[in-house]
Amino acid sequence: AQSVTQLGSHVSVSEGALVLLRCNYSSSVPPYLFWYVQYPNQGLQLLLKYTSAATLVKGINGFEAEFKKSETSFHLTKPSAHMSDAAEYFCAVIRSGGSQGNLIFGKGTKLSVKP
Amino acid sequence: NAGVTQTPKFRVLKTGQSMTLLCAQDMNHEYMYWYRQDPGMGLRLIHYSVGEGTTAKGEVPDGYNVSRLKKQNFLLGLESAAPSQTSVYFCASSVGLAVTGELFFGEGSRLTVL
């Protein structure tokens, strides 16, 4: 069965610092992986997705994520945090079997950015 | 361009009352979903639909019913609300399976059951 684990429910960085949000996955088949962002009082929106093409995936707002099969990881990074990056971030994997084709979300990591 | 619209945005119910959440999308998407979001739990899929007239159960379907009579609308019903159903509910839609296209989410409906 597929699953994702996000390490750290809260991450705090200073403006201009590196952002690193961790996601590890479990999948018996080649995974399709996603990062979604939720700004306060809004729905989720797609940041980026990995679908077995390039292992380094670039997304919107300067974010990128690297798929590492050996580490079963798909960590999200941004070189320099901006105040507007404060939000909750969700890693997700495609479910196979059962509700096939749907997403399984991690529990989320709330990012705070200090001035 | 409205995207995905949920109504109502806020609702307070008493235990045992019923209600319906409406989701409308104007993107001609085939797939629609209802999720619930609880603190520390992420999003969990309640029910979904792969086209007009079809519905299927997700991870946590108990206590909810859904209908997709029109392609653009997906209704989530609670027949007898319980405090455990206090949550934020999100509707989403997509062109096809999540692997081929992104999910577009509404802004959420916050439900409190007393």
CSV table of C-alpha atoms in Angstrom, one decimal:
chain,number,residue,atom,x,y,z
A,1,ALA,CA,0.0,0.0,0.0
A,2,GLN,CA,1.1,3.5,-0.7
A,3,SER,CA,1.8,6.1,2.0
A,4,VAL,CA,3.7,9.3,2.6
A,5,THR,CA,5.4,10.5,5.8
A,6,GLN,CA,6.2,14.1,6.3
A,7,LEU,CA,8.9,14.7,8.9
A,8,GLY,CA,8.1,17.7,11.1
A,9,SER,CA,4.6,19.1,11.5
A,10,HIS,CA,6.1,22.6,11.9
A,11,VAL,CA,9.2,24.2,10.3
A,12,SER,CA,10.4,27.7,11.0
A,13,VAL,CA,13.0,29.5,8.9
A,14,SER,CA,14.2,33.1,8.6
A,15,GLU,CA,13.5,35.1,5.5
A,16,GLY,CA,16.2,34.4,3.0
A,17,ALA,CA,17.2,31.1,4.5
A,18,LEU,CA,16.9,27.7,2.8
A,19,VAL,CA,13.6,25.9,3.0
A,20,LEU,CA,13.7,22.1,3.3
A,21,LEU,CA,10.5,20.1,3.9
A,22,ARG,CA,10.9,16.4,4.1
A,23,CYS,CA,8.7,13.7,2.6
A,24,ASN,CA,9.3,10.0,2.5
A,25,TYR,CA,7.1,7.6,0.6
A,26,SER,CA,6.2,4.0,0.6
A,27,SER,CA,5.1,2.4,-2.6
A,28,SER,CA,5.2,-1.1,-4.0
A,29,VAL,CA,5.0,0.3,-7.6
A,30,PRO,CA,6.9,3.3,-9.2
A,31,PRO,CA,5.3,6.2,-7.4
A,32,TYR,CA,3.8,9.4,-8.7
A,33,LEU,CA,4.5,12.1,-6.2
A,34,PHE,CA,3.1,15.6,-5.6
A,35,TRP,CA,3.6,18.6,-3.4
A,36,TYR,CA,0.6,20.8,-2.7
A,37,VAL,CA,0.5,24.1,-0.8
A,38,GLN,CA,-2.3,25.5,1.3
A,39,TYR,CA,-2.3,29.2,2.1
A,40,PRO,CA,-4.4,30.3,5.1
A,41,ASN,CA,-8.1,29.9,4.6
A,42,GLN,CA,-7.7,28.6,1.1
A,43,GLY,CA,-7.9,25.3,-0.7
A,44,LEU,CA,-4.8,23.4,-1.8
A,45,GLN,CA,-2.9,24.2,-5.0
A,46,LEU,CA,-0.4,22.1,-6.9
A,47,LEU,CA,3.3,23.1,-6.4
A,48,LEU,CA,4.9,20.4,-8.5
A,49,LYS,CA,4.6,16.7,-9.4
A,50,TYR,CA,7.0,13.8,-10.2
A,51,THR,CA,5.7,11.4,-12.8
A,52,SER,CA,8.9,9.3,-13.6
A,53,ALA,CA,10.5,11.8,-16.0
A,54,ALA,CA,13.3,14.0,-14.6
A,55,THR,CA,14.2,13.3,-11.0
A,56,LEU,CA,14.6,17.0,-10.2
A,57,VAL,CA,11.3,18.6,-10.6
A,58,LYS,CA,10.8,22.4,-10.7
A,59,GLY,CA,7.6,23.9,-9.5
A,60,ILE,CA,6.0,27.3,-9.0
A,61,ASN,CA,7.3,30.1,-6.8
A,62,GLY,CA,10.9,28.9,-6.9
A,63,PHE,CA,10.3,25.5,-5.3
A,64,GLU,CA,11.8,22.3,-6.5
A,65,ALA,CA,11.9,18.6,-5.3
A,66,GLU,CA,14.2,15.8,-6.0
A,67,PHE,CA,13.1,12.2,-6.3
A,68,LYS,CA,15.6,9.8,-4.7
A,69,LYS,CA,14.6,6.2,-5.1
A,70,SER,CA,17.4,4.9,-2.9
A,71,GLU,CA,16.2,7.0,0.0
A,72,THR,CA,12.5,6.8,-0.9
A,73,SER,CA,12.4,10.5,-0.5
A,74,PHE,CA,10.9,13.5,-2.3
A,75,HIS,CA,12.0,16.5,-0.3
A,76,LEU,CA,10.8,20.0,-1.2
A,77,THR,CA,13.4,22.8,-1.2
A,78,LYS,CA,13.6,26.5,-1.9
A,79,PRO,CA,17.0,28.3,-1.8
A,80,SER,CA,15.7,31.5,-0.2
A,81,ALA,CA,12.5,31.8,1.9
A,82,HIS,CA,10.1,34.7,1.4
A,83,MET,CA,7.4,35.8,3.8
A,84,SER,CA,4.8,34.9,1.3
A,85,ASP,CA,5.9,31.2,1.5
A,86,ALA,CA,4.3,30.8,4.9
A,87,ALA,CA,1.7,28.1,4.4
A,88,GLU,CA,1.0,24.5,5.0
A,89,TYR,CA,2.6,22.0,2.6
A,90,PHE,CA,1.4,18.5,1.8
A,91,CYS,CA,3.2,15.7,0.1
A,92,ALA,CA,1.0,13.2,-1.7
A,93,VAL,CA,1.3,9.9,-3.6
A,94,ILE,CA,-1.1,8.3,-6.1
A,95,ARG,CA,-3.1,5.4,-4.6
A,96,SER,CA,-3.2,2.2,-6.6
A,97,GLY,CA,-5.9,-0.3,-6.0
A,98,GLY,CA,-9.1,0.6,-4.0
A,99,SER,CA,-9.7,4.2,-4.7
A,100,GLN,CA,-7.4,3.9,-7.7
A,101,GLY,CA,-5.9,7.0,-9.1
A,102,ASN,CA,-6.7,9.1,-6.1
A,103,LEU,CA,-4.2,10.9,-3.9
A,104,ILE,CA,-3.0,9.9,-0.4
A,105,PHE,CA,-1.9,13.0,1.4
A,106,GLY,CA,0.7,13.3,4.2
A,107,LYS,CA,-0.3,15.0,7.4
A,108,GLY,CA,1.2,18.3,6.3
A,109,THR,CA,4.1,20.6,7.4
A,110,LYS,CA,3.3,24.1,8.5
A,111,LEU,CA,6.1,26.5,7.3
A,112,SER,CA,6.6,29.8,9.3
A,113,VAL,CA,8.9,32.5,7.9
A,114,LYS,CA,10.5,34.9,10.4
A,115,PRO,CA,11.5,38.4,9.2
B,1,ASN,CA,-13.3,32.3,-13.8
B,2,ALA,CA,-14.8,30.8,-10.7
B,3,GLY,CA,-13.1,27.3,-10.7
B,4,VAL,CA,-14.4,25.2,-7.8
B,5,THR,CA,-17.1,26.8,-5.6
B,6,GLN,CA,-18.3,25.4,-2.3
B,7,THR,CA,-21.4,26.4,-0.4
B,8,PRO,CA,-21.9,27.1,2.4
B,9,LYS,CA,-18.5,28.2,3.7
B,10,PHE,CA,-19.5,27.9,7.4
B,11,ARG,CA,-22.2,25.9,9.1
B,12,VAL,CA,-23.0,25.0,12.7
B,13,LEU,CA,-25.2,21.9,13.3
B,14,LYS,CA,-26.7,20.2,16.3
B,15,THR,CA,-26.1,16.4,16.7
B,16,GLY,CA,-28.6,14.5,14.6
B,17,GLN,CA,-29.4,17.3,12.1
B,18,SER,CA,-28.9,16.9,8.4
B,19,MET,CA,-27.3,19.1,5.8
B,20,THR,CA,-25.9,19.1,2.3
B,21,LEU,CA,-22.7,20.7,1.0
B,22,LEU,CA,-22.7,21.8,-2.6
B,23,CYS,CA,-19.7,21.8,-4.9
B,24,ALA,CA,-19.8,23.4,-8.3
B,25,GLN,CA,-17.1,23.5,-10.9
B,26,ASP,CA,-17.1,25.4,-14.2
B,27,MET,CA,-14.0,23.7,-15.8
B,28,ASN,CA,-15.9,20.7,-17.4
B,29,HIS,CA,-13.9,18.3,-15.3
B,30,GLU,CA,-15.0,14.6,-15.2
B,31,TYR,CA,-13.6,13.8,-11.8
B,32,MET,CA,-14.8,15.3,-8.5
B,33,TYR,CA,-13.8,14.6,-4.9
B,34,TRP,CA,-14.8,15.3,-1.4
B,35,TYR,CA,-12.1,15.4,1.3
B,36,ARG,CA,-12.1,16.2,4.9
B,37,GLN,CA,-9.2,18.0,6.7
B,38,ASP,CA,-8.6,17.5,10.4
B,39,PRO,CA,-5.6,18.9,12.4
B,40,GLY,CA,-2.6,16.6,12.2
B,41,MET,CA,-4.4,14.2,9.9
B,42,GLY,CA,-3.9,15.8,6.5
B,43,LEU,CA,-6.7,15.3,3.9
B,44,ARG,CA,-8.7,12.1,3.7
B,45,LEU,CA,-10.9,11.1,0.8
B,46,ILE,CA,-14.6,10.7,1.7
B,47,HIS,CA,-16.2,9.9,-1.7
B,48,TYR,CA,-15.4,10.6,-5.3
B,49,SER,CA,-16.9,10.6,-8.8
B,50,VAL,CA,-15.4,9.7,-12.1
B,51,GLY,CA,-18.3,11.1,-14.1
B,52,GLU,CA,-21.9,12.2,-14.1
B,53,GLY,CA,-24.1,9.7,-12.4
B,54,THR,CA,-21.3,7.8,-10.8
B,55,THR,CA,-20.0,7.8,-7.2
B,56,ALA,CA,-17.5,5.7,-5.3
B,57,LYS,CA,-16.3,5.4,-1.7
B,58,GLY,CA,-13.0,6.8,-0.5
B,59,GLU,CA,-11.1,6.2,2.8
B,60,VAL,CA,-13.7,7.5,5.2
B,61,PRO,CA,-17.2,7.2,3.7
B,62,ASP,CA,-19.2,6.3,6.7
B,63,GLY,CA,-21.9,8.8,7.7
B,64,TYR,CA,-21.8,10.6,4.4
B,65,ASN,CA,-23.7,10.2,1.1
B,66,VAL,CA,-23.0,11.9,-2.3
B,67,SER,CA,-24.7,12.5,-5.6
B,68,ARG,CA,-23.5,13.6,-9.0
B,69,LEU,CA,-26.7,14.2,-11.0
B,70,LYS,CA,-25.0,16.9,-13.1
B,71,LYS,CA,-21.5,16.9,-14.3
B,72,GLN,CA,-20.7,20.3,-12.8
B,73,ASN,CA,-22.1,19.5,-9.3
B,74,PHE,CA,-21.1,17.1,-6.6
B,75,LEU,CA,-23.2,17.1,-3.4
B,76,LEU,CA,-22.1,15.8,0.0
B,77,GLY,CA,-24.8,14.9,2.5
B,78,LEU,CA,-24.8,14.3,6.2
B,79,GLU,CA,-28.0,12.5,7.2
B,80,SER,CA,-27.5,12.6,10.9
B,81,ALA,CA,-24.6,14.8,11.9
B,82,ALA,CA,-22.2,13.7,14.7
B,83,PRO,CA,-19.5,15.7,16.6
B,84,SER,CA,-16.9,13.5,14.9
B,85,GLN,CA,-17.9,15.1,11.6
B,86,THR,CA,-16.7,18.5,12.8
B,87,SER,CA,-14.1,19.3,10.1
B,88,VAL,CA,-13.2,21.4,7.2
B,89,TYR,CA,-14.5,19.9,4.0
B,90,PHE,CA,-12.8,20.4,0.6
B,91,CYS,CA,-14.2,19.7,-2.8
B,92,ALA,CA,-11.8,19.2,-5.7
B,93,SER,CA,-12.1,18.4,-9.4
B,94,SER,CA,-9.7,17.2,-12.1
B,95,VAL,CA,-9.7,16.5,-15.8
B,96,GLY,CA,-8.8,12.9,-15.3
B,97,LEU,CA,-6.9,10.7,-12.8
B,98,ALA,CA,-4.6,12.6,-10.5
B,99,VAL,CA,-1.6,11.3,-12.3
B,100,THR,CA,-2.6,13.1,-15.5
B,101,GLY,CA,-3.7,16.4,-14.2
B,102,GLU,CA,-3.8,18.4,-11.0
B,103,LEU,CA,-6.6,18.6,-8.6
B,104,PHE,CA,-8.3,22.0,-8.3
B,105,PHE,CA,-9.6,22.7,-4.8
B,106,GLY,CA,-12.4,24.9,-3.5
B,107,GLU,CA,-11.8,27.1,-0.5
B,108,GLY,CA,-13.4,24.8,2.0
B,109,SER,CA,-16.5,24.5,4.1
B,110,ARG,CA,-16.0,24.6,7.9
B,111,LEU,CA,-18.6,22.5,9.7
B,112,THR,CA,-19.1,22.4,13.4
B,113,VAL,CA,-21.4,19.8,15.0
B,114,LEU,CA,-22.4,20.5,18.6
